[in-house]
Amino acid sequence: MMLLQNNEYETAIKNFKNIDHSIPIIYSVIEKNNGGKVFVDNVKNPENIFILPDGGFIYYDTLNSSEDFMLEMKSFLFSELIPAMTEKEMVLFSFDEQTRTCLDKIFSDEGVIRIQRFIFDFSQEKFLNLEVRALPEEFSLTMMKDEELREYNVLKNTGYSHRQMGCRIMKGSTVISQCVSIFIGGGEAEIDIFTHENYRNKGMATICAHSFILECLKKGLKPSWSCWPFRAESIVLAEKLGFMNKKMVDAHFWAENM
């Protein structure tokens, strides 16, 4: 398992055609918009790729289901990466059932389980037909400034990039709702949204996310939405904003004391 240098990322990813979700997270690293590490089995012609975005999930794709590479990856995860984490947790996505089945076997002695995440497709037509009410006068909506995005990255334990963007609804100095993308790549922007608990179910998240998505479209970016199945409010909001055809994607999960 070899660590690639930044200038080797784009050449390596060309071999992997079946990456069909998490595009902005993976490509934010490949395009060097965000920090992270990329490991492969062969620099010139890789058949296995292991991507560790800073502050994100973990991704593995393979052309040959190499057990040797998977064992190296497992050793790195449980001997180096996870022990160094403050919050010891792993969420690892792969991209086909054959690979997931191989990983089930590789991780069987570590107590790793499978969990599922919803992935959505974006319908621009449905989004543009959405009618959004006006923001009440006591609130303001602005795009986030660089220093605000930097503060957000500190909270998320990720690195700042000039490509990151976000918008906020404010009431005085209080953040009421904010919609942010810290992972932008592959022509897509991954959405992360938060609304103050005292202002939920009042339409604030819809207004904030709608403005953010409009900004994405102005920049030629496709918004990307995913969430855990238990996040019912996120699913409802996604569908309201034009995200459709949700599908379940399996991931391998491990956490300390699980």
CSV table of C-alpha atoms in Angstrom, one decimal:
chain,number,residue,atom,x,y,z
A,1,MET,CA,0.0,0.0,0.0
A,2,MET,CA,1.7,3.2,-1.2
A,3,LEU,CA,0.9,6.8,-0.3
A,4,LEU,CA,0.5,9.0,-3.4
A,5,GLN,CA,1.9,12.5,-3.8
A,6,ASN,CA,-0.6,15.3,-4.7
A,7,ASN,CA,0.5,15.4,-8.3
A,8,GLU,CA,-0.3,11.7,-8.7
A,9,TYR,CA,-3.9,11.8,-7.6
A,10,GLU,CA,-5.7,12.5,-10.9
A,11,THR,CA,-3.8,9.8,-12.8
A,12,ALA,CA,-4.7,7.2,-10.2
A,13,ILE,CA,-8.4,7.9,-10.2
A,14,LYS,CA,-8.8,7.4,-13.9
A,15,ASN,CA,-8.8,3.6,-13.5
A,16,PHE,CA,-11.8,3.7,-11.2
A,17,LYS,CA,-15.1,4.1,-13.2
A,18,ASN,CA,-17.7,2.7,-10.8
A,19,ILE,CA,-17.5,5.4,-8.1
A,20,ASP,CA,-21.2,6.3,-8.2
A,21,HIS,CA,-21.8,8.2,-5.0
A,22,SER,CA,-19.9,10.6,-2.6
A,23,ILE,CA,-18.5,12.3,-5.7
A,24,PRO,CA,-17.8,15.7,-4.1
A,25,ILE,CA,-16.1,14.2,-1.1
A,26,ILE,CA,-13.8,11.9,-3.1
A,27,TYR,CA,-13.0,14.4,-5.7
A,28,SER,CA,-12.4,17.2,-3.3
A,29,VAL,CA,-9.3,15.3,-2.3
A,30,ILE,CA,-8.4,14.2,-5.9
A,31,GLU,CA,-8.7,17.8,-7.1
A,32,LYS,CA,-6.8,19.0,-4.1
A,33,ASN,CA,-9.6,21.2,-2.9
A,34,ASN,CA,-9.5,19.5,0.5
A,35,GLY,CA,-6.8,17.7,2.5
A,36,GLY,CA,-6.6,14.0,2.7
A,37,LYS,CA,-4.5,10.9,1.8
A,38,VAL,CA,-4.7,8.5,-1.2
A,39,PHE,CA,-3.2,5.1,-1.0
A,40,VAL,CA,-2.8,2.7,-4.0
A,41,ASP,CA,-1.2,-0.7,-4.7
A,42,ASN,CA,0.7,0.6,-7.8
A,43,VAL,CA,1.5,4.2,-8.6
A,44,LYS,CA,1.5,3.9,-12.4
A,45,ASN,CA,-1.4,1.4,-12.9
A,46,PRO,CA,-3.3,1.1,-9.6
A,47,GLU,CA,-6.0,-1.6,-9.2
A,48,ASN,CA,-6.8,-0.6,-5.6
A,49,ILE,CA,-7.4,2.8,-4.2
A,50,PHE,CA,-8.0,3.9,-0.6
A,51,ILE,CA,-9.0,7.5,0.1
A,52,LEU,CA,-9.0,9.3,3.4
A,53,PRO,CA,-10.5,12.8,3.2
A,54,ASP,CA,-9.7,15.0,6.2
A,55,GLY,CA,-12.8,15.1,8.4
A,56,GLY,CA,-14.8,12.8,6.1
A,57,PHE,CA,-15.7,9.1,5.7
A,58,ILE,CA,-13.3,6.6,4.2
A,59,TYR,CA,-13.5,5.2,0.7
A,60,TYR,CA,-12.1,2.0,-1.0
A,61,ASP,CA,-12.4,0.9,-4.6
A,62,THR,CA,-10.9,-2.1,-6.3
A,63,LEU,CA,-10.6,-3.7,-9.7
A,64,ASN,CA,-9.3,-7.0,-8.5
A,65,SER,CA,-10.6,-7.6,-5.0
A,66,SER,CA,-7.0,-7.9,-3.7
A,67,GLU,CA,-7.1,-9.6,-0.3
A,68,ASP,CA,-3.5,-8.5,0.3
A,69,PHE,CA,-4.4,-4.9,-0.2
A,70,MET,CA,-7.5,-5.2,2.0
A,71,LEU,CA,-5.4,-6.8,4.8
A,72,GLU,CA,-2.9,-3.9,4.6
A,73,MET,CA,-5.7,-1.4,4.7
A,74,LYS,CA,-7.2,-3.2,7.7
A,75,SER,CA,-3.8,-3.1,9.5
A,76,PHE,CA,-3.4,0.6,8.8
A,77,LEU,CA,-6.9,1.4,10.0
A,78,PHE,CA,-6.7,-0.5,13.3
A,79,SER,CA,-3.0,-0.1,14.1
A,80,GLU,CA,-2.5,3.5,13.1
A,81,LEU,CA,-5.5,5.6,12.0
A,82,ILE,CA,-8.2,4.7,14.5
A,83,PRO,CA,-5.9,4.7,17.6
A,84,ALA,CA,-4.8,8.2,16.8
A,85,MET,CA,-8.5,9.4,16.6
A,86,THR,CA,-10.0,11.4,19.5
A,87,GLU,CA,-13.4,9.9,18.6
A,88,LYS,CA,-12.5,6.4,17.6
A,89,GLU,CA,-14.9,5.5,14.8
A,90,MET,CA,-14.7,4.2,11.2
A,91,VAL,CA,-17.2,4.5,8.3
A,92,LEU,CA,-15.9,2.9,5.2
A,93,PHE,CA,-17.7,2.9,1.8
A,94,SER,CA,-16.9,0.7,-1.1
A,95,PHE,CA,-18.7,0.6,-4.4
A,96,ASP,CA,-20.0,-2.9,-5.2
A,97,GLU,CA,-21.4,-5.9,-3.4
A,98,GLN,CA,-18.5,-8.2,-4.3
A,99,THR,CA,-16.1,-5.8,-2.6
A,100,ARG,CA,-18.3,-5.4,0.5
A,101,THR,CA,-18.6,-9.2,0.8
A,102,CYS,CA,-14.8,-9.5,0.8
A,103,LEU,CA,-14.5,-6.7,3.4
A,104,ASP,CA,-17.1,-8.6,5.6
A,105,LYS,CA,-14.6,-11.5,5.7
A,106,ILE,CA,-11.5,-9.2,6.2
A,107,PHE,CA,-13.1,-7.3,9.1
A,108,SER,CA,-14.8,-10.3,10.7
A,109,ASP,CA,-12.5,-10.5,13.7
A,110,GLU,CA,-12.8,-6.7,14.5
A,111,GLY,CA,-16.5,-6.6,15.2
A,112,VAL,CA,-17.2,-4.4,12.1
A,113,ILE,CA,-20.8,-4.2,11.0
A,114,ARG,CA,-22.7,-3.0,8.0
A,115,ILE,CA,-24.8,0.2,8.2
A,116,GLN,CA,-26.7,2.0,5.5
A,117,ARG,CA,-26.9,5.6,4.3
A,118,PHE,CA,-29.3,7.3,1.9
A,119,ILE,CA,-27.9,8.8,-1.3
A,120,PHE,CA,-30.2,11.2,-3.3
A,121,ASP,CA,-30.3,12.3,-6.9
A,122,PHE,CA,-30.9,16.0,-7.6
A,123,SER,CA,-33.8,17.1,-9.9
A,124,GLN,CA,-33.1,20.7,-11.0
A,125,GLU,CA,-36.5,20.9,-12.6
A,126,LYS,CA,-38.3,20.0,-9.3
A,127,PHE,CA,-36.1,22.4,-7.4
A,128,LEU,CA,-36.8,25.3,-9.7
A,129,ASN,CA,-40.5,24.7,-9.3
A,130,LEU,CA,-40.3,25.1,-5.5
A,131,GLU,CA,-41.9,28.1,-4.0
A,132,VAL,CA,-40.1,29.4,-1.0
A,133,ARG,CA,-41.6,32.0,1.4
A,134,ALA,CA,-39.9,35.3,2.0
A,135,LEU,CA,-37.6,35.5,5.0
A,136,PRO,CA,-39.2,37.5,7.9
A,137,GLU,CA,-37.7,41.0,8.3
A,138,GLU,CA,-36.0,40.3,11.7
A,139,PHE,CA,-33.7,37.8,10.0
A,140,SER,CA,-30.9,38.2,7.4
A,141,LEU,CA,-29.5,35.8,4.9
A,142,THR,CA,-25.9,36.2,3.8
A,143,MET,CA,-23.1,34.1,2.2
A,144,MET,CA,-20.5,33.0,4.7
A,145,LYS,CA,-17.2,34.9,4.8
A,146,ASP,CA,-13.8,33.2,4.7
A,147,GLU,CA,-13.3,33.7,8.4
A,148,GLU,CA,-16.7,32.1,9.2
A,149,LEU,CA,-15.9,29.1,7.0
A,150,ARG,CA,-12.5,28.7,8.7
A,151,GLU,CA,-14.3,28.6,12.1
A,152,TYR,CA,-16.7,26.0,10.7
A,153,ASN,CA,-13.8,23.9,9.5
A,154,VAL,CA,-12.2,24.0,13.0
A,155,LEU,CA,-15.4,22.6,14.4
A,156,LYS,CA,-15.6,19.9,11.8
A,157,ASN,CA,-11.9,19.1,12.1
A,158,THR,CA,-11.3,19.7,8.4
A,159,GLY,CA,-9.0,22.0,6.5
A,160,TYR,CA,-10.1,25.3,4.9
A,161,SER,CA,-10.3,25.6,1.1
A,162,HIS,CA,-11.0,28.7,-1.0
A,163,ARG,CA,-13.6,26.6,-2.9
A,164,GLN,CA,-15.8,26.0,0.2
A,165,MET,CA,-19.0,28.0,0.4
A,166,GLY,CA,-21.9,28.4,2.7
A,167,CYS,CA,-24.8,30.7,3.6
A,168,ARG,CA,-26.4,31.6,6.9
A,169,ILE,CA,-29.7,33.0,8.3
A,170,MET,CA,-28.9,35.3,11.2
A,171,LYS,CA,-31.0,37.0,13.9
A,172,GLY,CA,-28.7,39.6,15.4
A,173,SER,CA,-25.5,37.6,16.2
A,174,THR,CA,-27.3,34.2,16.5
A,175,VAL,CA,-26.9,31.7,13.7
A,176,ILE,CA,-30.4,30.5,13.0
A,177,SER,CA,-29.7,28.2,10.1
A,178,GLN,CA,-26.6,27.5,7.9
A,179,CYS,CA,-26.0,25.4,4.8
A,180,VAL,CA,-22.4,24.7,4.0
A,181,SER,CA,-20.3,22.7,1.6
A,182,ILE,CA,-16.8,21.9,2.7
A,183,PHE,CA,-16.4,19.1,0.1
A,184,ILE,CA,-16.6,20.4,-3.4
A,185,GLY,CA,-15.2,18.3,-6.3
A,186,GLY,CA,-16.1,16.5,-9.5
A,187,GLY,CA,-18.5,19.3,-10.3
A,188,GLU,CA,-20.6,18.6,-7.2
A,189,ALA,CA,-21.0,20.2,-3.7
A,190,GLU,CA,-21.9,18.1,-0.7
A,191,ILE,CA,-24.5,19.8,1.5
A,192,ASP,CA,-24.3,20.0,5.3
A,193,ILE,CA,-27.1,21.8,7.0
A,194,PHE,CA,-27.9,22.9,10.6
A,195,THR,CA,-30.8,24.8,12.1
A,196,HIS,CA,-30.9,26.1,15.7
A,197,GLU,CA,-33.2,23.9,17.8
A,198,ASN,CA,-35.5,26.8,18.7
A,199,TYR,CA,-36.2,27.6,15.0
A,200,ARG,CA,-36.8,24.1,13.6
A,201,ASN,CA,-40.0,23.3,11.6
A,202,LYS,CA,-40.4,27.0,10.8
A,203,GLY,CA,-39.1,26.9,7.2
A,204,MET,CA,-35.7,28.3,8.0
A,205,ALA,CA,-33.7,25.3,6.7
A,206,THR,CA,-35.7,25.4,3.5
A,207,ILE,CA,-35.0,29.1,2.9
A,208,CYS,CA,-31.3,28.7,3.7
A,209,ALA,CA,-30.8,25.5,1.6
A,210,HIS,CA,-32.7,27.0,-1.3
A,211,SER,CA,-30.5,30.0,-1.4
A,212,PHE,CA,-27.4,27.8,-1.1
A,213,ILE,CA,-28.5,25.6,-4.0
A,214,LEU,CA,-29.2,28.6,-6.2
A,215,GLU,CA,-25.6,29.7,-5.5
A,216,CYS,CA,-24.4,26.2,-6.4
A,217,LEU,CA,-26.2,26.3,-9.7
A,218,LYS,CA,-24.8,29.8,-10.5
A,219,LYS,CA,-21.3,28.3,-10.1
A,220,GLY,CA,-22.1,25.3,-12.2
A,221,LEU,CA,-22.1,22.9,-9.3
A,222,LYS,CA,-24.6,20.0,-8.8
A,223,PRO,CA,-25.7,19.9,-5.1
A,224,SER,CA,-25.3,16.5,-3.4
A,225,TRP,CA,-27.3,15.2,-0.5
A,226,SER,CA,-26.9,12.2,1.7
A,227,CYS,CA,-28.0,11.3,5.2
A,228,TRP,CA,-28.6,8.5,7.7
A,229,PRO,CA,-32.0,6.7,7.5
A,230,PHE,CA,-32.9,7.8,11.0
A,231,ARG,CA,-32.6,11.4,10.0
A,232,ALA,CA,-36.3,11.7,9.1
A,233,GLU,CA,-36.2,15.5,9.0
A,234,SER,CA,-33.3,15.5,6.6
A,235,ILE,CA,-35.1,13.1,4.2
A,236,VAL,CA,-38.2,15.3,4.2
A,237,LEU,CA,-36.2,18.4,3.5
A,238,ALA,CA,-34.1,16.8,0.8
A,239,GLU,CA,-37.3,15.6,-1.0
A,240,LYS,CA,-38.8,19.1,-0.7
A,241,LEU,CA,-35.7,20.7,-2.3
A,242,GLY,CA,-35.8,18.4,-5.3
A,243,PHE,CA,-33.7,15.5,-4.2
A,244,MET,CA,-35.2,12.2,-5.5
A,245,ASN,CA,-34.7,8.5,-6.1
A,246,LYS,CA,-33.0,7.9,-2.8
A,247,LYS,CA,-31.1,4.6,-2.5
A,248,MET,CA,-29.5,2.8,0.3
A,249,VAL,CA,-25.7,2.4,0.2
A,250,ASP,CA,-24.0,0.0,2.6
A,251,ALA,CA,-20.9,1.0,4.6
A,252,HIS,CA,-18.7,-0.8,7.0
A,253,PHE,CA,-18.8,0.7,10.5
A,254,TRP,CA,-16.8,0.3,13.7
A,255,ALA,CA,-16.8,2.4,16.9
A,256,GLU,CA,-15.1,2.1,20.2
A,257,ASN,CA,-17.3,0.4,22.8
A,258,MET,CA,-20.0,-0.5,20.3
